Amino acid sequence: MELLKEKIRTEGKIREGNILKVDNFLNHQMDIKLLNEIGKEFRKRFEGERVDKILTIEASGIGVAAIVSQYFDYIPVVFAKKAASLNLDKEVYETKVQSYTKNKIFNVKVGKDFLNSGEKILVIDDFLANGCAAKGLLDLIHQAGAEAVGVGIVIEKGFQDGRSVLEKEGVRVESLAILDRMENGQVFFK
Amino acid sequence: MELLKEKIRTEGKIREGNILKVDNFLNHQMDIKLLNEIGKEFRKRFEGERVDKILTIEASGIGVAAIVSQYFDYIPVVFAKKAASLNLDKEVYETKVQSYTKNKIFNVKVGKDFLNSGEKILVIDDFLANGCAAKGLLDLIHQAGAEAVGVGIVIEKGFQDGRSVLEKEGVRVESLAILDRMENGQVFFK
């Protein structure tokens, strides 16, 4: 997706540890017009697929997923939760997810009411790196007896093994920008 | 907002400790059509006001804020962060927020690049109870030398003191549904 790549080139910042910061438009401040273009692109990529629901994970997937839903007939968006909360029912599907950027293992949960057997689920997230978050979401989907239509990622770190981890699960991965490498403060795409 | 009240009446669940669960359409699973109606309503309430940016707090404010932005000329949405992350710059405005539902004090942060002196900011959140979260966001706005146009809340617990806490700060509060009380499993609005 050229518009997204251009945005990454001009506004992305590269920090130590191969971390690409896109907090100017994606995961701290959000460019809502860009998210709409992202929604249209995911619609194209998954054209013809039945999708009943979008599943994402808090926090930075939520804004993307909410806007993307508008291009999938406003289907419900469910976000898996990382933190214990009085607001969460006891009846949950649960899995463990290692976060690279937060250096922590999270118990990720979805209320059992919100994933149902037979549903076709599209997973949406802002980043794909080692695939832990998306794999955790696939695990929740399988626990519910639902089916993953695919995983839609805004930015994939092509030099990490997230894609192969997910493809081993038999799921289709669509990333709108795939980073090949970062060198001398410049981003190169696959 | 009648549509929202009807949704709360029919789909809200009341749990111990005066907790209203609206996880079916607002803060776990999100009804994106409803969020669009909410966006239109906030636009009406703040008609004629200059708004440069929307500020919310992760996680459940993000989806609401992203959709609401579409009715304010797609202005940027910034979400304050609760967790330490490698993705967050060192240069932040920071404040402490007590969470009632998570029984915890969070260090809430916004990168200094994302709130600027002179900007007019609309605070958006899903719930107003004791006002801690919104007051924390106002604190971040003031630290940046920006100005709060108002606080837009989806559901206000009218029996807690959030509104008076915020009005003492001199800020306008617009809530789309104000709970008066919950009795025998029924919700009553002000």
Coordinates of C-alpha atoms in Angstrom, one line a residue:
Chain A
M1 CA 0.0 0.0 0.0
E2 CA 1.9 2.9 -1.4
L3 CA 0.3 5.7 0.7
L4 CA 1.2 3.8 3.9
K5 CA 4.8 3.2 2.8
E6 CA 5.2 6.9 2.0
K7 CA 3.8 7.8 5.4
I8 CA 6.3 5.4 7.1
R9 CA 9.2 6.8 5.0
T10 CA 8.4 10.4 5.8
E11 CA 7.1 10.2 9.4
G12 CA 8.5 6.9 10.8
K13 CA 11.4 7.1 13.2
I14 CA 13.9 4.3 13.8
R15 CA 15.1 3.7 17.3
E16 CA 17.5 1.3 19.0
G17 CA 16.7 -2.4 18.8
N18 CA 15.2 -2.2 15.3
I19 CA 12.1 -0.5 16.6
L20 CA 10.2 1.6 14.1
K21 CA 8.2 4.3 15.7
V22 CA 5.1 5.3 14.0
D23 CA 3.5 7.0 16.9
N24 CA 2.8 10.1 14.9
F25 CA 0.1 8.4 12.8
L26 CA -0.6 4.8 14.0
N27 CA -0.1 3.8 17.7
H28 CA -0.1 6.9 19.9
Q29 CA -1.5 9.6 17.6
M30 CA -3.8 8.2 15.0
D31 CA -4.4 9.6 11.5
I32 CA -8.0 8.7 11.0
K33 CA -8.0 9.4 7.2
L34 CA -5.1 7.0 6.8
L35 CA -6.9 4.4 8.8
N36 CA -9.9 4.8 6.4
E37 CA -7.6 4.1 3.5
I38 CA -6.2 1.1 5.4
G39 CA -9.8 -0.1 5.9
K40 CA -10.5 0.1 2.1
E41 CA -7.3 -1.8 1.4
F42 CA -8.1 -4.7 3.8
R43 CA -11.6 -4.8 2.2
K44 CA -9.9 -5.3 -1.2
R45 CA -7.5 -7.9 0.1
F46 CA -10.3 -10.0 1.7
E47 CA -12.8 -9.4 -1.1
G48 CA -15.3 -12.2 -1.4
E49 CA -14.6 -13.6 2.0
R50 CA -17.3 -14.0 4.6
V51 CA -16.3 -12.1 7.7
D52 CA -18.6 -12.0 10.7
K53 CA -16.4 -10.2 13.2
I54 CA -13.1 -8.5 13.7
L55 CA -10.8 -9.5 16.6
T56 CA -8.0 -7.4 17.8
I57 CA -6.0 -6.8 21.0
E58 CA -5.7 -3.8 23.2
A59 CA -4.5 -1.1 22.9
S60 CA -3.1 0.0 19.6
G61 CA -5.1 -2.5 17.4
I62 CA -8.4 -1.0 18.6
G63 CA -8.5 2.2 16.5
V64 CA -7.4 0.4 13.4
A65 CA -10.0 -2.3 13.9
A66 CA -12.9 0.1 14.6
I67 CA -12.3 2.0 11.3
V68 CA -11.7 -1.2 9.3
S69 CA -15.1 -2.5 10.4
Q70 CA -16.8 0.3 8.4
Y71 CA -15.5 -1.4 5.2
F72 CA -16.9 -4.8 6.3
D73 CA -20.5 -3.7 6.7
Y74 CA -19.9 -2.5 10.3
I75 CA -19.4 -5.9 11.7
P76 CA -18.7 -6.1 15.5
V77 CA -15.1 -5.5 16.7
V78 CA -14.0 -7.4 19.7
F79 CA -10.8 -6.5 21.5
A80 CA -9.0 -9.0 23.6
K81 CA -8.0 -7.6 27.0
K82 CA -4.6 -7.8 28.6
A83 CA -5.4 -6.5 32.1
A84 CA -7.5 -8.0 34.9
S85 CA -10.7 -5.8 35.2
L86 CA -13.9 -5.9 37.2
N87 CA -15.6 -5.3 33.9
L88 CA -14.5 -8.7 32.5
D89 CA -16.7 -11.7 33.1
K90 CA -15.3 -14.8 34.7
E91 CA -16.2 -16.8 31.7
V92 CA -13.4 -16.1 29.3
Y93 CA -11.1 -17.7 26.7
E94 CA -7.6 -17.1 27.8
T95 CA -4.1 -17.4 26.4
K96 CA -0.6 -16.1 27.1
V97 CA 1.1 -13.5 24.9
Q98 CA 4.7 -12.3 25.2
S99 CA 5.0 -8.6 24.4
Y100 CA 8.3 -7.6 22.9
T101 CA 7.9 -3.8 23.3
K102 CA 6.6 -4.1 26.9
N103 CA 8.9 -7.0 27.9
K104 CA 6.2 -8.8 29.7
I105 CA 3.9 -11.8 29.4
F106 CA 0.2 -11.0 29.4
N107 CA -2.8 -13.1 30.1
V108 CA -4.9 -12.2 27.2
K109 CA -8.7 -12.8 27.5
V110 CA -11.9 -12.6 25.6
G111 CA -15.4 -13.0 27.2
K112 CA -16.9 -16.3 26.0
D113 CA -20.0 -14.4 24.8
F114 CA -18.0 -12.6 22.1
L115 CA -16.5 -15.4 20.1
N116 CA -18.8 -18.1 18.9
S117 CA -18.6 -21.5 17.3
G118 CA -18.8 -21.3 13.5
E119 CA -18.1 -17.6 13.3
K120 CA -15.6 -16.3 10.6
I121 CA -13.1 -14.0 12.3
L122 CA -10.7 -11.5 10.8
V123 CA -7.8 -10.7 13.0
I124 CA -6.5 -7.1 12.7
D125 CA -3.4 -5.6 14.4
D126 CA -1.1 -2.7 13.9
F127 CA 2.2 -4.6 13.9
L128 CA 3.4 -8.1 13.2
A129 CA 6.9 -8.9 14.5
N130 CA 7.4 -12.3 16.2
G131 CA 3.7 -13.2 15.8
C132 CA 3.0 -13.8 19.5
A133 CA 0.0 -11.4 19.7
A134 CA -1.7 -12.7 16.5
K135 CA -0.9 -16.3 17.4
G136 CA -2.6 -15.7 20.8
L137 CA -5.7 -14.3 19.1
L138 CA -5.8 -17.4 16.8
D139 CA -5.7 -19.6 19.9
L140 CA -8.7 -17.7 21.3
I141 CA -10.5 -18.2 18.1
H142 CA -9.8 -21.9 18.0
Q143 CA -10.9 -22.3 21.7
A144 CA -14.2 -20.8 20.7
G145 CA -14.6 -23.2 17.8
A146 CA -14.6 -20.2 15.4
E147 CA -12.5 -19.9 12.3
A148 CA -9.9 -17.3 11.3
V149 CA -10.5 -15.9 7.8
G150 CA -7.1 -14.3 7.9
V151 CA -4.8 -11.9 9.8
G152 CA -4.6 -8.3 8.5
I153 CA -1.6 -6.4 9.6
V154 CA -0.7 -2.7 9.0
I155 CA 3.1 -3.0 9.3
E156 CA 5.0 -6.3 9.2
K157 CA 8.6 -6.6 10.2
G158 CA 9.6 -8.9 7.4
F159 CA 13.0 -9.7 9.1
Q160 CA 11.2 -11.3 12.1
D161 CA 9.4 -14.6 11.9
G162 CA 5.9 -13.6 12.6
R163 CA 4.6 -14.5 9.1
S164 CA 6.0 -18.0 9.2
V165 CA 4.7 -18.6 12.7
L166 CA 1.2 -17.7 11.5
E167 CA 1.4 -19.5 8.2
K168 CA 2.3 -22.6 10.1
E169 CA -1.1 -22.3 11.7
G170 CA -2.6 -22.4 8.2
V171 CA -3.8 -18.9 8.2
R172 CA -3.6 -16.2 5.5
V173 CA -1.6 -13.2 6.4
E174 CA -2.1 -9.8 4.6
S175 CA 0.3 -7.0 5.5
L176 CA -0.1 -3.6 4.0
A177 CA 3.6 -2.7 4.4
I178 CA 6.4 -5.2 4.9
L179 CA 9.7 -3.9 6.2
D180 CA 12.7 -5.5 4.7
R181 CA 15.4 -3.7 6.8
M182 CA 16.3 -0.5 8.4
E183 CA 19.7 1.0 7.6
N184 CA 21.2 4.3 8.4
G185 CA 17.9 5.7 9.6
Q186 CA 16.2 4.6 6.4
V187 CA 13.4 2.1 5.9
F188 CA 13.4 -0.4 3.1
F189 CA 10.3 -2.4 2.1
K190 CA 10.0 -5.9 0.6
Chain B
M1 CA -29.2 10.3 23.3
E2 CA -32.2 8.0 23.1
L3 CA -30.7 5.3 20.9
L4 CA -27.8 4.9 23.4
K5 CA -30.2 4.8 26.3
E6 CA -32.3 2.1 24.6
K7 CA -29.1 0.1 23.9
I8 CA -28.1 0.3 27.6
R9 CA -31.6 -0.7 28.7
T10 CA -31.7 -3.7 26.5
E11 CA -28.1 -4.9 26.4
G12 CA -26.5 -3.5 29.6
K13 CA -25.9 -5.8 32.5
I14 CA -25.7 -4.7 36.1
R15 CA -23.1 -6.4 38.3
E16 CA -22.1 -6.1 42.0
G17 CA -20.6 -2.8 43.1
N18 CA -22.9 -0.7 40.8
I19 CA -20.9 -1.7 37.8
L20 CA -22.8 -1.4 34.5
K21 CA -21.5 -3.8 32.0
V22 CA -21.8 -2.6 28.4
D23 CA -19.2 -5.0 27.0
N24 CA -21.6 -6.1 24.4
F25 CA -21.5 -2.9 22.4
L26 CA -19.0 -0.4 24.0
N27 CA -15.9 -1.7 25.8
H28 CA -15.1 -5.2 24.8
Q29 CA -17.2 -5.8 21.7
M30 CA -17.9 -2.5 19.9
D31 CA -21.0 -1.7 17.8
I32 CA -19.4 0.5 15.1
K33 CA -22.7 1.8 13.8
L34 CA -23.6 3.0 17.3
L35 CA -20.2 4.6 17.6
N36 CA -20.9 6.5 14.4
E37 CA -24.2 7.8 15.9
I38 CA -22.3 8.8 19.0
G39 CA -19.8 10.7 16.8
K40 CA -22.7 12.6 15.2
E41 CA -24.1 13.5 18.6
F42 CA -20.8 14.8 19.9
R43 CA -20.5 16.9 16.8
K44 CA -23.9 18.4 17.5
R45 CA -23.1 19.0 21.2
F46 CA -19.8 20.8 20.3
E47 CA -21.1 22.6 17.2
G48 CA -19.3 25.8 16.5
E49 CA -16.3 25.0 18.7
R50 CA -12.8 24.8 17.3
V51 CA -11.4 21.4 18.0
D52 CA -7.8 20.6 16.8
K53 CA -7.4 17.2 18.3
I54 CA -9.1 14.5 20.4
L55 CA -7.4 13.1 23.5
T56 CA -8.5 9.8 25.0
I57 CA -7.0 7.1 27.2
E58 CA -6.3 3.5 26.4
A59 CA -7.9 1.1 26.1
S60 CA -11.7 1.5 25.8
G61 CA -11.7 5.1 24.8
I62 CA -9.7 4.5 21.6
G63 CA -12.4 3.0 19.5
V64 CA -14.9 5.7 20.4
A65 CA -12.4 8.5 19.8
A66 CA -11.3 7.1 16.4
I67 CA -14.9 7.0 15.1
V68 CA -15.8 10.4 16.7
S69 CA -12.9 12.0 14.9
Q70 CA -14.7 11.4 11.5
Y71 CA -17.3 13.9 12.6
F72 CA -14.7 16.5 13.4
D73 CA -13.0 16.7 10.0
Y74 CA -10.8 13.7 10.8
I75 CA -8.7 15.5 13.3
P76 CA -5.9 13.5 15.0
V77 CA -6.7 11.2 17.9
V78 CA -4.1 10.8 20.6
F79 CA -4.5 8.1 23.2
A80 CA -2.7 8.5 26.5
K81 CA -0.8 5.3 27.6
K82 CA -1.0 3.5 30.8
A83 CA 1.9 1.0 30.4
A84 CA 5.6 1.5 30.1
S85 CA 6.6 0.7 26.5
L86 CA 9.8 0.8 24.4
N87 CA 7.6 2.6 21.9
L88 CA 7.1 5.6 24.1
D89 CA 9.6 8.4 24.0
K90 CA 11.3 9.6 27.1
E91 CA 9.9 13.0 26.6
V92 CA 6.4 12.8 28.0
Y93 CA 3.8 14.6 30.0
E94 CA 2.8 12.3 32.9
T95 CA 0.1 12.2 35.5
K96 CA -1.3 9.6 37.9
V97 CA -4.8 8.1 37.5
Q98 CA -6.6 5.8 39.9
S99 CA -8.6 3.1 38.1
Y100 CA -11.8 2.0 39.9
T101 CA -12.4 -1.1 37.8
K102 CA -8.8 -2.2 37.8
N103 CA -8.1 -1.2 41.4
K104 CA -4.7 0.3 40.5
I105 CA -2.9 3.6 40.1
F106 CA -1.5 4.1 36.6
N107 CA 1.2 6.5 35.4
V108 CA -0.6 7.9 32.4
K109 CA 1.6 9.4 29.7
V110 CA 1.5 11.3 26.4
G111 CA 4.5 12.0 24.2
K112 CA 5.3 15.7 24.3
D113 CA 5.2 15.9 20.5
F114 CA 1.4 15.1 20.5
L115 CA 0.0 17.9 22.7
N116 CA 1.0 21.4 21.9
S117 CA 0.7 24.8 23.3
G118 CA -2.4 26.6 22.0
E119 CA -4.2 23.6 20.7
K120 CA -7.9 23.1 21.5
I121 CA -8.5 19.6 22.7
L122 CA -11.6 17.5 23.1
V123 CA -11.4 14.8 25.7
I124 CA -13.4 11.7 24.8
D125 CA -14.0 8.7 27.0
D126 CA -16.4 5.8 27.3
F127 CA -17.3 6.3 31.0
L128 CA -17.3 9.0 33.6
A129 CA -17.5 7.8 37.2
N130 CA -15.2 9.5 39.8
G131 CA -13.6 11.6 37.1
C132 CA -10.0 10.4 37.8
A133 CA -9.2 9.5 34.2
A134 CA -10.7 12.6 32.6
K135 CA -9.1 14.8 35.3
G136 CA -5.7 13.2 34.5
L137 CA -6.2 13.9 30.8
L138 CA -7.0 17.6 31.6
D139 CA -3.8 17.7 33.7
L140 CA -1.8 16.5 30.6
I141 CA -3.5 19.1 28.4
H142 CA -2.6 21.9 30.9
Q143 CA 1.0 20.7 31.2
A144 CA 1.3 21.1 27.4
G145 CA -0.2 24.6 27.5
A146 CA -3.1 23.4 25.4
E147 CA -6.8 24.1 26.2
A148 CA -9.6 21.7 26.8
V149 CA -12.7 22.5 24.7
G150 CA -14.7 20.0 26.7
V151 CA -15.1 16.4 27.9
G152 CA -17.3 14.1 25.9
I153 CA -18.5 11.0 27.7
V154 CA -20.6 8.2 26.4
I155 CA -22.0 7.0 29.8
E156 CA -21.9 9.0 33.0
K157 CA -22.6 7.5 36.3
G158 CA -24.6 10.5 37.7
F159 CA -24.5 9.1 41.2
Q160 CA -20.7 9.5 41.4
D161 CA -18.9 12.8 41.6
G162 CA -17.0 12.9 38.3
R163 CA -19.0 15.7 36.8
S164 CA -18.5 18.0 39.7
V165 CA -14.8 17.2 39.8
L166 CA -14.5 18.2 36.2
E167 CA -16.7 21.2 36.4
K168 CA -14.5 22.5 39.2
E169 CA -11.7 22.5 36.7
G170 CA -13.8 24.9 34.6
V171 CA -14.4 22.4 31.8
R172 CA -17.7 21.7 29.9
V173 CA -18.9 18.1 30.3
E174 CA -21.2 16.5 27.7
S175 CA -22.5 13.0 28.5
L176 CA -24.7 11.1 26.1
A177 CA -26.4 9.0 28.8
I178 CA -26.4 9.9 32.5
L179 CA -27.3 7.1 34.8
D180 CA -29.4 8.1 37.8
R181 CA -29.5 4.8 39.6
M182 CA -29.6 1.0 39.1
E183 CA -32.3 -0.8 41.0
N184 CA -33.6 -4.4 40.7
G185 CA -31.5 -5.0 37.6
Q186 CA -33.0 -1.9 35.9
V187 CA -31.2 1.2 34.8
F188 CA -32.7 4.6 35.3
F189 CA -31.5 7.7 33.6
K190 CA -31.4 11.4 34.7

